[in-house]
Tab-separated table of C-alpha atoms in Angstrom:
chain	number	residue	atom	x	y	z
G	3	UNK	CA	0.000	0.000	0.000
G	4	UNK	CA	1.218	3.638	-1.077
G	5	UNK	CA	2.832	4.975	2.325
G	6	UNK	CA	1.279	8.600	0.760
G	7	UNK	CA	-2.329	6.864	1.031
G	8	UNK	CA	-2.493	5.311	4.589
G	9	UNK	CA	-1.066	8.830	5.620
G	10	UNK	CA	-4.070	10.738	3.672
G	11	UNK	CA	-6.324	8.323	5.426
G	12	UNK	CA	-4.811	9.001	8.988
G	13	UNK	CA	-5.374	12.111	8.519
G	14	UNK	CA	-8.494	12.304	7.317
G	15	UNK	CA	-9.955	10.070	10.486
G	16	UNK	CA	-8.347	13.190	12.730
G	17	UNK	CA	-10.009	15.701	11.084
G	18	UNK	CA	-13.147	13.678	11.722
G	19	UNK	CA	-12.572	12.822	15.241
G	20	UNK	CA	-11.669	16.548	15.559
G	21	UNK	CA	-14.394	17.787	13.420
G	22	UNK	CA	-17.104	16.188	15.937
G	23	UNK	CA	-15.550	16.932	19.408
G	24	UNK	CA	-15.032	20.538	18.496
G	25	UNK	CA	-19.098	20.555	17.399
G	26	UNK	CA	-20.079	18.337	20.567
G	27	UNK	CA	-17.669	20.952	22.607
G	28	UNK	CA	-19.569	23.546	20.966
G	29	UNK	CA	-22.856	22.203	21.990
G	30	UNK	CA	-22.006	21.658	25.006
G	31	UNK	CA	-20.947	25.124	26.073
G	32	UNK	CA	-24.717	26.418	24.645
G	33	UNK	CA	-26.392	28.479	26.907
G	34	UNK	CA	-29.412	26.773	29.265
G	35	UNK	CA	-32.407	28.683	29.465
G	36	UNK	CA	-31.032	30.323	32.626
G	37	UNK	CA	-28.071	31.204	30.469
G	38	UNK	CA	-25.607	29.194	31.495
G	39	UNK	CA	-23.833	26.406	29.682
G	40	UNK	CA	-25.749	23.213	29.999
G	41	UNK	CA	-22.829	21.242	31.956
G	42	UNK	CA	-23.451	23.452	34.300
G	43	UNK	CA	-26.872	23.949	34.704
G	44	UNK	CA	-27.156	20.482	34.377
G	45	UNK	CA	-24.699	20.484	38.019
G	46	UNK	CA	-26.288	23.793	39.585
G	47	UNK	CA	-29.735	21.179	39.309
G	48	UNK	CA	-28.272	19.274	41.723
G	49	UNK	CA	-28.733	21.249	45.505
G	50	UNK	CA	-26.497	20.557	48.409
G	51	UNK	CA	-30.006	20.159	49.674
G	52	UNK	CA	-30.384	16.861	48.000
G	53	UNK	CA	-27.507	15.616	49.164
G	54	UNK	CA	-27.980	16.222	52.976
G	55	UNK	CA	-30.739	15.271	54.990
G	56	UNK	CA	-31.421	15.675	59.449
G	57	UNK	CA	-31.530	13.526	61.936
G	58	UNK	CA	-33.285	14.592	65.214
G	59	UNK	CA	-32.939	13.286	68.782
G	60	UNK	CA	-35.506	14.072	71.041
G	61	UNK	CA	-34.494	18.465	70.709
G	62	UNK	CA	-31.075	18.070	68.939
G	63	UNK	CA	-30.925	17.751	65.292
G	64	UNK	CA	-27.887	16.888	63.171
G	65	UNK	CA	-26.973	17.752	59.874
G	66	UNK	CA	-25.869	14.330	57.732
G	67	UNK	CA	-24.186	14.342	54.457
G	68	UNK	CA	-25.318	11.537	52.290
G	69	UNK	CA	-23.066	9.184	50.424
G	70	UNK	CA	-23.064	9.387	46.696
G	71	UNK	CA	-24.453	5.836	45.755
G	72	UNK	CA	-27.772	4.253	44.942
G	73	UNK	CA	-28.644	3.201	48.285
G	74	UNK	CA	-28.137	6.729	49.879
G	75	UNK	CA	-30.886	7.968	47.644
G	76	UNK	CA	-32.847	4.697	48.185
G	77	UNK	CA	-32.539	5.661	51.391
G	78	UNK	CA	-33.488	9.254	50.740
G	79	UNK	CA	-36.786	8.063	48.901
G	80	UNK	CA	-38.292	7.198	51.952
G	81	UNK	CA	-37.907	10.583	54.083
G	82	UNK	CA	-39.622	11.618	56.231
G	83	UNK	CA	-38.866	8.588	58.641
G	84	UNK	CA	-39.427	7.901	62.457
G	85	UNK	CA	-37.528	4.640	63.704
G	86	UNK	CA	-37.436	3.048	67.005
G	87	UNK	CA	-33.803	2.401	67.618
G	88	UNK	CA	-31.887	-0.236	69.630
G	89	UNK	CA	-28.344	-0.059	71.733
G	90	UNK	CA	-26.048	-2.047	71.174
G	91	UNK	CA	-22.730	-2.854	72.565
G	92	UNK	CA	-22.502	1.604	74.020
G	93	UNK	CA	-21.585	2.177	70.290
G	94	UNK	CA	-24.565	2.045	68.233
G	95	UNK	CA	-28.124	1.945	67.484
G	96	UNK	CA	-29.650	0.224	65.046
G	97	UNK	CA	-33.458	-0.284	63.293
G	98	UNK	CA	-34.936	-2.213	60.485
G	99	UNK	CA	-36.387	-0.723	57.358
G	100	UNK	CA	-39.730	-0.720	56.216
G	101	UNK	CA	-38.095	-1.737	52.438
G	102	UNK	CA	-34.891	-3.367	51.607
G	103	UNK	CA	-32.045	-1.183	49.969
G	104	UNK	CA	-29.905	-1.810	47.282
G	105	UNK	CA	-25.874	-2.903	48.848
G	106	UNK	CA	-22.695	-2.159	47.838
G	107	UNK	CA	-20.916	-3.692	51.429
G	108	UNK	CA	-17.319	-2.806	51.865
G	109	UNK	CA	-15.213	-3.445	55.359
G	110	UNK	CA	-13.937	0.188	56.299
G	111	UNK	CA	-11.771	-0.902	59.111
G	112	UNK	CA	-12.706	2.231	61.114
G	113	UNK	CA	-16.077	3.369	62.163
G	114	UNK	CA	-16.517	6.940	63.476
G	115	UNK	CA	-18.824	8.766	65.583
G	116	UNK	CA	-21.539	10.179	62.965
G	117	UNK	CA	-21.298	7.052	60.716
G	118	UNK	CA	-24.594	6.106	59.230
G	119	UNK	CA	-24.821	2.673	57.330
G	120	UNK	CA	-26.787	-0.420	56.386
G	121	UNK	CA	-25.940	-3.467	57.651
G	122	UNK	CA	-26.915	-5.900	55.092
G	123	UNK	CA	-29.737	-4.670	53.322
G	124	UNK	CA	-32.452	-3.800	55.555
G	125	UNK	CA	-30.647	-2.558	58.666
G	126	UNK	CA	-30.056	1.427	59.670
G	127	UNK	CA	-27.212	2.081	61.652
G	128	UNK	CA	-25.838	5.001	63.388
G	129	UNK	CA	-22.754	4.910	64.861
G	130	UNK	CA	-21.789	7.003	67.956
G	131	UNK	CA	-18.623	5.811	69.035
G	132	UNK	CA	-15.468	5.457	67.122
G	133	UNK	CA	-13.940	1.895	66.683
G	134	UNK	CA	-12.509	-0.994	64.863
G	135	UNK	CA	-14.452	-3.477	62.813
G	136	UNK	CA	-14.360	-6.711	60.601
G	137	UNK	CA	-17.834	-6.014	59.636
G	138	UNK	CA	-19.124	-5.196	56.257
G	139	UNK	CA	-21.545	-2.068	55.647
G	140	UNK	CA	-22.881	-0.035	52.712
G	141	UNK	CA	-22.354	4.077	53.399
G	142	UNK	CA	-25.050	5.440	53.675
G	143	UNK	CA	-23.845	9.139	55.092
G	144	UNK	CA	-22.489	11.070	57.790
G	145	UNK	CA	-23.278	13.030	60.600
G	146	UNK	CA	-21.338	16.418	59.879
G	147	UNK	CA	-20.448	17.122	63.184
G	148	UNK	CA	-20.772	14.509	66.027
G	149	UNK	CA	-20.408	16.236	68.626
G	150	UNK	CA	-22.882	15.613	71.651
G	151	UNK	CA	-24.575	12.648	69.386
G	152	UNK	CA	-23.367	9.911	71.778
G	153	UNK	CA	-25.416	12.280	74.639
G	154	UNK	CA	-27.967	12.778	72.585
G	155	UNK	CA	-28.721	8.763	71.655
G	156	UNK	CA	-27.904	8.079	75.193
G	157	UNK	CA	-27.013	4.448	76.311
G	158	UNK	CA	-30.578	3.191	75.757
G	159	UNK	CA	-33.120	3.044	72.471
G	160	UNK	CA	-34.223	6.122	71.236
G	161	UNK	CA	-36.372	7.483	68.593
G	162	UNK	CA	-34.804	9.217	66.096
G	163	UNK	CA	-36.317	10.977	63.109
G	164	UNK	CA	-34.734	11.528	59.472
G	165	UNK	CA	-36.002	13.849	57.382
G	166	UNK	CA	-35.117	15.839	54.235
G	167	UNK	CA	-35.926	19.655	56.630
């Protein structure tokens, strides 16, 4: 094959390739409706809002931060949400459910005071005391700042609401 042909051909594939990110770069910087380029608009859509949520014991409430995964929003979904919650072991409470969540268990080693997770797929936890684990949980979020929670949840079951306000 003519070394002069497979050259031509090269470069005629790049100026495709090029030819069709510079118009899907172009597109992509059009202006939204609010004016702004639609990457962005399409990320100004998403609130911090919507990815924090409360949880209130008894007259304090805490500020959480949710995960970024499918069974954070799952999770989210069902807001506004009273549970009952257990002690266990002076580090934790826990509840079940009303619906199953979708998983994605990893071990972290460390749980910290503010850690809220799901222990296999059904089970809330929220973690008040900082310790090691073997276990396996799915994030679900965080408490922003812990401090006071492990007065607040006191050493026996609580109720705790979770809402989205």
């Amino acid at each position: 094959m003519d070394k002069r042909r497979v050259a031509r051909g090269l470069w005629g594939g790049l100026s495709l390739l090029f030819g069709l990110l510079a118009v899907g770069g172009c597109e992509a910087a059009q202006p939204s409706p609010q004016g702004l380029p639609v990457a962005v608009a399409a990320a100004a859509a998403v609130t911090p809002e919507e990815s924090s949520m409360w949880m209130t014991v008894g007259e304090r409430r805490f500020a959480i931060t949710l995960a970024d995964n499918e069974a954070s929003r799952a999770f989210a979904a069902m807001l506004p949400l009273a549970l009952d919650m257990i002690d266990l072991h002076g580090n934790e409470k826990y509840a079940d459910l009303p619906e199953t969540l979708p998983t994605q268990a990893s071990r972290p080693g460390t749980i910290r005071s503010g850690d809220l997770m799901l222990f296999g797929s059904r089970t809330l936890v929220v973690f008040y005391r900082t310790f090691d684990t073997s276990y396996s949980y799915t994030r679900l979020g965080r408490v922003d700042d812990p401090e006071g929670l492990a007065q607040a949840l006191g050493r026996r079951g609580t109720r705790i609401e979770f809402s989205n306000n």
